[in-house]
Coordinates of C-alpha atoms and ligand atoms in Angstrom, one line a residue:
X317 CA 7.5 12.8 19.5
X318 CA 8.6 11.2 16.3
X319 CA 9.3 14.0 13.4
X320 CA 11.2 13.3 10.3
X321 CA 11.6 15.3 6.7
X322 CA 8.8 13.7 5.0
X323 CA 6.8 15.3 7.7
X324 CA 8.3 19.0 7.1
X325 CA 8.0 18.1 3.1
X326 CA 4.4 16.7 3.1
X327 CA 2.8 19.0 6.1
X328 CA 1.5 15.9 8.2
X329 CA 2.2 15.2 12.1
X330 CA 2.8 11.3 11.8
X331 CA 5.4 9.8 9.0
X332 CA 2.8 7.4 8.3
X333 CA 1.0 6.5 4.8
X334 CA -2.1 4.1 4.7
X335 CA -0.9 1.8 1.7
X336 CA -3.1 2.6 -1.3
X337 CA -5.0 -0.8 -1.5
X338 CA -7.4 -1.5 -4.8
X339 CA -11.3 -2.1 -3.9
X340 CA -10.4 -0.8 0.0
X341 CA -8.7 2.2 0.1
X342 CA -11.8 4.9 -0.6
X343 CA -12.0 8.5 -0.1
X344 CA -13.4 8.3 3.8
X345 CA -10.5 5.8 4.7
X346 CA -8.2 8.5 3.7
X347 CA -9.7 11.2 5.4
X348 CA -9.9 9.4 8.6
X349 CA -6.0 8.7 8.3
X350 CA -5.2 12.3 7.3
X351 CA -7.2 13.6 10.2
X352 CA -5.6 11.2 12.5
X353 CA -2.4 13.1 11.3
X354 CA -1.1 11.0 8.6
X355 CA -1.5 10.7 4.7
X356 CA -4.6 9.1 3.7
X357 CA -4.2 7.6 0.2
X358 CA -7.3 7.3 -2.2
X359 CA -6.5 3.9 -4.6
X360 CA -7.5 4.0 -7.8
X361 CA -6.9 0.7 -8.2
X362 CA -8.8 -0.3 -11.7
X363 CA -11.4 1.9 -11.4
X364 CA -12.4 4.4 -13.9
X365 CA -11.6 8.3 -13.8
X366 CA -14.8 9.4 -12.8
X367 CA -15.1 6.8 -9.5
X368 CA -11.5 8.4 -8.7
X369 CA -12.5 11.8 -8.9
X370 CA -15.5 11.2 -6.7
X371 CA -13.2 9.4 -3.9
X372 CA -11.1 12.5 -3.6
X373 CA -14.4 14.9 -3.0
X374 CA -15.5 12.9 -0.4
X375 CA -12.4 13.3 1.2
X376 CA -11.8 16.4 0.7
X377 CA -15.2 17.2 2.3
X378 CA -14.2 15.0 5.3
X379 CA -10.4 16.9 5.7
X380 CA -8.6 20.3 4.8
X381 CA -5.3 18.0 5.8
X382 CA -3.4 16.8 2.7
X383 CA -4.6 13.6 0.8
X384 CA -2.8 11.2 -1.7
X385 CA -4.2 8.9 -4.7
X386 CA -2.6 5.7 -5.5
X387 CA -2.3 5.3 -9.4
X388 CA -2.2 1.5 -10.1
X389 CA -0.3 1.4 -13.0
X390 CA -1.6 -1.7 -14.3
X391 CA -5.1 -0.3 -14.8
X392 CA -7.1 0.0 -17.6
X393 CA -7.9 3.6 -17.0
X394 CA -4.3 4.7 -16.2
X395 CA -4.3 7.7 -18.7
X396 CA -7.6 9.1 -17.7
X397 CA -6.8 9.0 -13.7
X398 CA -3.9 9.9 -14.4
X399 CA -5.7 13.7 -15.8
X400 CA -8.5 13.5 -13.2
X401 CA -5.5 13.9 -10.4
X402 CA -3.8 16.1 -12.4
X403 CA -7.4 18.5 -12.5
X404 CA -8.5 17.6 -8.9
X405 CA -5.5 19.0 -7.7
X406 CA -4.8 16.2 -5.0
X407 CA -1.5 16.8 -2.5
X408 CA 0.0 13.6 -3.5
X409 CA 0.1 10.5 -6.1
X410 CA 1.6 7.4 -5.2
X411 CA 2.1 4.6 -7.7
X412 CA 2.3 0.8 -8.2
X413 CA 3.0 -2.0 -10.0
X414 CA 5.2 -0.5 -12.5
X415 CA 7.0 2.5 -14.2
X416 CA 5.6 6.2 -13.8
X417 CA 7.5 8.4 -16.1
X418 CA 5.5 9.0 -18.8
X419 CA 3.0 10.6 -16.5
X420 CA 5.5 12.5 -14.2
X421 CA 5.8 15.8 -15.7
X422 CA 1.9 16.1 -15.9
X423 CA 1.5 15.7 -12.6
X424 CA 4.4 18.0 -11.5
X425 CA 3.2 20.6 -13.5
X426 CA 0.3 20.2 -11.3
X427 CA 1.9 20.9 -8.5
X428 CA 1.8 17.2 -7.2
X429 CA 4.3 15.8 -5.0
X430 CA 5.0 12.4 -7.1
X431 CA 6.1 9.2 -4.4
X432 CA 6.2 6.1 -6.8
X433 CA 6.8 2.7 -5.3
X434 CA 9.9 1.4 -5.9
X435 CA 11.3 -2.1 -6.1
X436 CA 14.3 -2.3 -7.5
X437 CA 17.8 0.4 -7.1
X438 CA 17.4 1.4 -10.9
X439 CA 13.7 2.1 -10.5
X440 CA 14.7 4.7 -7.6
X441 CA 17.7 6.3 -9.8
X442 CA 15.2 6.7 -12.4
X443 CA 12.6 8.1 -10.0
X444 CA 15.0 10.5 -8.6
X445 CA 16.4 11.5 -11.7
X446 CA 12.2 12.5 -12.6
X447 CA 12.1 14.7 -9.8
X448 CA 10.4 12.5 -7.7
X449 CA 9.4 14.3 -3.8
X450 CA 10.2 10.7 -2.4
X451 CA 10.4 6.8 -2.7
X452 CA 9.0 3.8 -0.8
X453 CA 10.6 1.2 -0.7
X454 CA 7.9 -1.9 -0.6
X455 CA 9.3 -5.6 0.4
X456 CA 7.8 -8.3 -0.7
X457 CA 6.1 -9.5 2.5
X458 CA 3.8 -6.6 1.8
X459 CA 0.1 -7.5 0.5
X460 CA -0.8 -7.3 -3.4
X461 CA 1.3 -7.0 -6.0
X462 CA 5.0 -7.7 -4.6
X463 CA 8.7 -7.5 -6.1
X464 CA 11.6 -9.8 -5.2
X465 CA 12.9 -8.0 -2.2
X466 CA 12.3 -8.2 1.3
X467 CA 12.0 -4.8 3.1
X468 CA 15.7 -5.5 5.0
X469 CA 17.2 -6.0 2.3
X470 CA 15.6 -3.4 -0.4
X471 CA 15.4 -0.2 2.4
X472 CA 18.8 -0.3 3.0
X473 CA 20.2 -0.5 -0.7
X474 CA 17.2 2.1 -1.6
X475 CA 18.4 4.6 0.8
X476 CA 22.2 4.1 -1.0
X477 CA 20.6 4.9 -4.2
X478 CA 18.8 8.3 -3.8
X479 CA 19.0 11.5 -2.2
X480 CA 15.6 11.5 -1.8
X481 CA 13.5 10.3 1.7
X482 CA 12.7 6.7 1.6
X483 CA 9.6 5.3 3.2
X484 CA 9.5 1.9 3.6
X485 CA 6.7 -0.5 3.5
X486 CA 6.0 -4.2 3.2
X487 CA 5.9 -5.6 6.8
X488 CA 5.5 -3.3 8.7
X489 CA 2.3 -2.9 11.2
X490 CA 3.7 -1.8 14.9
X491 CA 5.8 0.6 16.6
X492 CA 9.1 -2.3 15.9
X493 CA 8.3 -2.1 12.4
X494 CA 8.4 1.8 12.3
X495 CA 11.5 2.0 14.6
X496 CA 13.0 -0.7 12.1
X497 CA 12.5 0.5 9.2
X498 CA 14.0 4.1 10.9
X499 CA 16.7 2.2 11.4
X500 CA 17.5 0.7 7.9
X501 CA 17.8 4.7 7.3
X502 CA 13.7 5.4 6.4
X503 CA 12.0 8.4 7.3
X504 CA 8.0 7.1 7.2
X505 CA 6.6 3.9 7.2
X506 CA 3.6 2.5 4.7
X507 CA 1.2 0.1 6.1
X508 CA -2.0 -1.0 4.3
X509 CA -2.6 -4.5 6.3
X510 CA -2.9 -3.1 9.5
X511 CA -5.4 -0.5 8.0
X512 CA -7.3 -3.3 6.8
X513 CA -8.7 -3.8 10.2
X514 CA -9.7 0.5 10.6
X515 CA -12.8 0.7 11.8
X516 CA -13.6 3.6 8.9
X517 CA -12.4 0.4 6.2
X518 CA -15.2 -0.5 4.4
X519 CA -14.2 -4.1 3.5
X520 CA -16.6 -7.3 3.9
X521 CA -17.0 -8.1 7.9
X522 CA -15.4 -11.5 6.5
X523 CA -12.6 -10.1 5.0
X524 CA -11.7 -8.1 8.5
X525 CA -12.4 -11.1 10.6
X526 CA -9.7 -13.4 8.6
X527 CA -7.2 -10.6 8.9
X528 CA -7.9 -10.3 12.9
X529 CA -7.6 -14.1 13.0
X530 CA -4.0 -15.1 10.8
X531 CA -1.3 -16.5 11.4
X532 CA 2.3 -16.4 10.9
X533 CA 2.5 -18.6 7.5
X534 CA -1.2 -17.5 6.7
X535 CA -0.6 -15.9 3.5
X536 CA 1.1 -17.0 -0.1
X537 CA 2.1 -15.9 -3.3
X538 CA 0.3 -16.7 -6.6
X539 CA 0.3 -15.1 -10.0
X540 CA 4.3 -15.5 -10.8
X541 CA 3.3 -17.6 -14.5
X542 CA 1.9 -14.1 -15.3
X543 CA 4.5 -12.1 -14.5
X544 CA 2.8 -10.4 -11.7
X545 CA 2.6 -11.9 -8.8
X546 CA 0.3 -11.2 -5.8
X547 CA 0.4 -11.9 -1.7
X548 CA -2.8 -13.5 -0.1
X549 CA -4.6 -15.1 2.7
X550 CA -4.3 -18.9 2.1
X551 CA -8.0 -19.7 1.0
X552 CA -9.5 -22.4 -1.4
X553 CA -9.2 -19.9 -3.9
X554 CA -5.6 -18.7 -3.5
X555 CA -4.8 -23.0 -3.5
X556 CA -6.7 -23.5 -6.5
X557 CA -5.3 -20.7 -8.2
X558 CA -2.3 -22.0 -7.0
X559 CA -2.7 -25.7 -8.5
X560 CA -3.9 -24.2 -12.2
X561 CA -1.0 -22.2 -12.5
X562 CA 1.4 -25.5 -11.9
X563 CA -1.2 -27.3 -14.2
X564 CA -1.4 -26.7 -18.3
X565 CA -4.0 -24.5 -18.4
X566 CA -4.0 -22.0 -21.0
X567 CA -3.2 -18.4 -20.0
X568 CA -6.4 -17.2 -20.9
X569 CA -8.3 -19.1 -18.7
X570 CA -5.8 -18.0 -15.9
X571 CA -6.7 -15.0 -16.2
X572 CA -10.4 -15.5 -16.6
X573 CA -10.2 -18.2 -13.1
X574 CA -8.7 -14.3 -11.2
X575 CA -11.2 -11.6 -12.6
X576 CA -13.2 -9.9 -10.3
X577 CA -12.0 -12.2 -7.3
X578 CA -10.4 -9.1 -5.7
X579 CA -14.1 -7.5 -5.9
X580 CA -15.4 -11.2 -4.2
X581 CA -13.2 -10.6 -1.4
X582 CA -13.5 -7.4 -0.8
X583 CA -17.7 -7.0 -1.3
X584 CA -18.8 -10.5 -0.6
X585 CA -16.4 -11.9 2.0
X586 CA -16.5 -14.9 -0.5
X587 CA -13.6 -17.6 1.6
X588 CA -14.6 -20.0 -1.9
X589 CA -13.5 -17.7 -4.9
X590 CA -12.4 -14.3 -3.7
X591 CA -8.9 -13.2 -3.3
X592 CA -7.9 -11.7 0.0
X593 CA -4.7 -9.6 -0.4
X594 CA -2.7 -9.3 2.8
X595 CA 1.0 -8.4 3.9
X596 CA 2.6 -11.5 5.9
X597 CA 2.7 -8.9 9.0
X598 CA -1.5 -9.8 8.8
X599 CA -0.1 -12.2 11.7
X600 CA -0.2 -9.6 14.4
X601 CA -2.8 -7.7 13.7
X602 CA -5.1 -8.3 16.4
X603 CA -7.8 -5.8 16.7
X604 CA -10.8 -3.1 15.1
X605 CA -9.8 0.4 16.0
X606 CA -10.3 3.7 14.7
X607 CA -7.9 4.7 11.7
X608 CA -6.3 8.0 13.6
X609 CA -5.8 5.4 16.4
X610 CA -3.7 2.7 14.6
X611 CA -1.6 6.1 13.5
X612 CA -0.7 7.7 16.8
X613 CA -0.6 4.0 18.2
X614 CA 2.7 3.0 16.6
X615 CA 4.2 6.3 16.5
X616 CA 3.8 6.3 20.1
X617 CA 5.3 2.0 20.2
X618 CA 8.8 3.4 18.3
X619 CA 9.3 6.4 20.2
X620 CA 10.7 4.1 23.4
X621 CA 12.1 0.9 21.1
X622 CA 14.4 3.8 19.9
X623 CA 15.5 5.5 22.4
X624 CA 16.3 2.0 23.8
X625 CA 18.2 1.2 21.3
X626 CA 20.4 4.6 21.1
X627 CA 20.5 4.0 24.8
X628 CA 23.3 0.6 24.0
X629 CA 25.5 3.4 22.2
X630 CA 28.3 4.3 24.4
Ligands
TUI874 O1 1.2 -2.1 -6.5 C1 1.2 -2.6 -5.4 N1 0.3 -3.4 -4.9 C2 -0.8 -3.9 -5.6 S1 -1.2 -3.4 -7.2 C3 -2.5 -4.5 -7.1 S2 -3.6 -4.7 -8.4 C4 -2.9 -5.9 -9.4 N2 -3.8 -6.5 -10.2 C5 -3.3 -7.4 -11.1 C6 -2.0 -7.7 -11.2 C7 -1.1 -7.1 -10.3 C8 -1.6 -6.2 -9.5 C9 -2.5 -5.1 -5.9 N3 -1.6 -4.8 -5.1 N4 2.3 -2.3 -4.6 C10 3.3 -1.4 -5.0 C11 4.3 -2.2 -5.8 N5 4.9 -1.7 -6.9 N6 4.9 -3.3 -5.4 C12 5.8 -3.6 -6.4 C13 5.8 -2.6 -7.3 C14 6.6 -2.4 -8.4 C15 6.9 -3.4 -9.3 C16 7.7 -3.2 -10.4 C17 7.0 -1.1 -8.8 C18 7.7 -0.8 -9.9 C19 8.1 -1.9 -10.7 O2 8.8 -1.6 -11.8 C20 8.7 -2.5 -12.8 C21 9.4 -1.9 -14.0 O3 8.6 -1.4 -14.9 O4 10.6 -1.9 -14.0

C-alpha cells in the first residue's frame, strides 16, 4: 500500500485528488471520491456563492471524509466564494488559473488547508512563502486552462523550489502516471480527465462517450490571443474557434463566439458549439466505473511499476 505525507497531512487513504473541473465537478462527485478514500474537490468554477455553498452540503451529507473546493480564480464571483468557503468551513481549497494571495490569510484563519495550482517556480516560492499546506504542479497536457510546462519538466523543478509536498497533475490517468509522477519526487497525483468518465459524473452521456472514444492527438489548444488558453477535444467548435482567433476578428466577439460553450458541452453534449475540455491523457481512458474504483485502481497499478523499478537498483 501506497502512503505518502499528503496522506498523513490531509487524513485521506489514497494520495489522489479529483481535478476541480468547472460545470462537472459537483458536490456528489466529490463525495464519491472522498468515500472512495481520496479528496473529492467541489469546483466552483464561475458559479455564484450561493451554488457553491449548496455543492459542499450535499457533500457533506454524502461523507464525514474530508472535502476540497476549487476556487477558479478567473471567476466573476471570486470574492464571494471565496467567504462562503471561508464560513462553510470546508477541509481544503484548491485554486486555478491565477494568483491566490489576497485571499490566503482568510482562508487560513479558517482553518483551511490552502493547495493552489502552480505553474510556474516563482508562483510556488510565493505560495510557500503564504503558508501554503501544499502545491500541484499541473502540466500543460492537463484539460482546461493550461500553463507552458509539461508535467516532466515543471514536477521536477517544482519540487526544487519548495519545501512543501508537490502533487502533480496534468497527464496523468493510470497507475504509470502515479508511479511517474512519484518518481519526479511528487507525493499525490491530480487527475480530472479520467474522472470525467466516473460513473457518479454528471456530464452529458455525449460528453463521456467522446472521452471513452479519443485518441492520442485528439485534443488542442485554443484561447492563447486571450491570454488564457484552454485544452480541448478536437470538435467543430474548438476548429472554428481555432480559425477566428488566426482571423481579424475583434476581441469582443471572441469572447462572445466562447460564452456559455463550456455549459453546451457539459449540459447538452452539443459536438457543433460546445467546448469539451480534456487532458491529452483522454487517450487511454477506456471505461465507466465507479469514482472510489478509478481511485483504488491506480493506486493499486503503481504499487508493482515501483517496486519494479527499485528492483533495477543494485
Ligand atoms: O485552472 C485550471 N483549469 C481550468 S480553469 C478553467 S475556466 C477558464 N475559463 C476561461 C478562461 C480560462 C479558464 C478551465 N480549466 N487549472 C489550474 C491551473 N492554474 N492551470 C494553470 C494555472 C495557473 C496559471 C497561472 C496557475 C497560476 C498562474 O499564475 C499566473 C500568475 O498570476 O502569475
Amino acid at each position: 500500500m501506497i502512503k505518502s505525507e499528503i496522506c498523513e497531512i490531509l487524513g485521506i487513504r489514497y494520495p489522489v485528488f479529483q481535478g476541480g473541473m468547472a460545470w462537472i465537478a459537483d458536490g456528489k462527485l466529490a463525495a464519491a471520491v472522498s468515500n472512495g478514500g481520496g479528496l473529492g474537490i467541489i469546483a466552483a468554477g464561475n458559479a455564484p456563492g450561493e451554488y457553491v455553498r449548496e455543492q459542499i452540503k450535499i457533500a457533506k451529507s454524502l461523507t464525514d471524509k474530508p472535502v476540497g473546493v476549487n476556487i477558479m480564480l478567473l471567476s466573476p464571483f471570486v470574492a464571494e466564494v471565496a467567504q462562503v468557503v471561508a464560513e462553510e468551513g470546508v477541509q481544503v481549497v484548491t485554486t486555478g488559473a491565477g494568483n491566490p494571495s489576497k485571499y490566503m490569510e482568510l482562508w487560513k484563519n479558517a482553518g483551511i488547508k490552502v493547495i493552489p495550482v502552480v505553474a510556474s517556480v516563482a508562483m510556488a516560492k510565493l505560495m510557500t512563502r503564504l503558508g501554503a499546506t501544499a502545491v500541484i504542479a499541473e502540466g500543460t497536457e492537463s484539460g482546461g486552462h493550461v500553463g507552458e510546462l509539461t508535467t516532466i519538466v515543471l514536477v521536477p523543478q517544482i519540487c526544487d523550489a519548495t519545501t512543501l509536498p508537490v502533487i502533480a497533475a496534468g497527464g496523468i490517468a493510470d497507475g504509470r502516471g502515479v508511479a511517474a509522477a512519484f518518481i519526479l519526487g511528487a507525493c499525490g497525483v491530480q487527475m480530472g480527465t479520467r474522472f470525467l468518465a466516473a460513473e457518479e459524473c454528471n456530464i452529458h452521456p455525449v460528453y463521456k462517450d467522446k472521452i471513452i472514444k479519443a485518441g492520442d492527438l485528439c485534443t488542442m489548444v485554443t484561447g492563447k490571443r486571450l491570454g488564457h488558453p484552454v485544452r480541448s477535444l478536437r470538435t467543430p467548435f474548438s476548429r472554428e474557434y481555432m480559425k477566428a482567433e488566426y482571423s481579424s476578428m475583434p476581441d469582443d466577439e471572441l469572447e462572445a463566439l466562447a460564452t456559455g460553450a463550456l455549459r453546451r458541452a457539459v449540459i447538452d453534449g452539443d459536438n457543433e458549439k460546445g467546448c469539451f475540455l480534456a487532458g491529452q491523457i483522454a487517450a487511454i481512458v477506456n471505461k465507466v466505473q465507479p469514482a472510489a474504483e478509478i481511485v483504488k485502481e491506480v493506486m493499486d497499478e503503481a504499487e508493482p511499476i515501483l517496486l519494479r523499478a527499485s528492483s533495477w537498483v543494485k
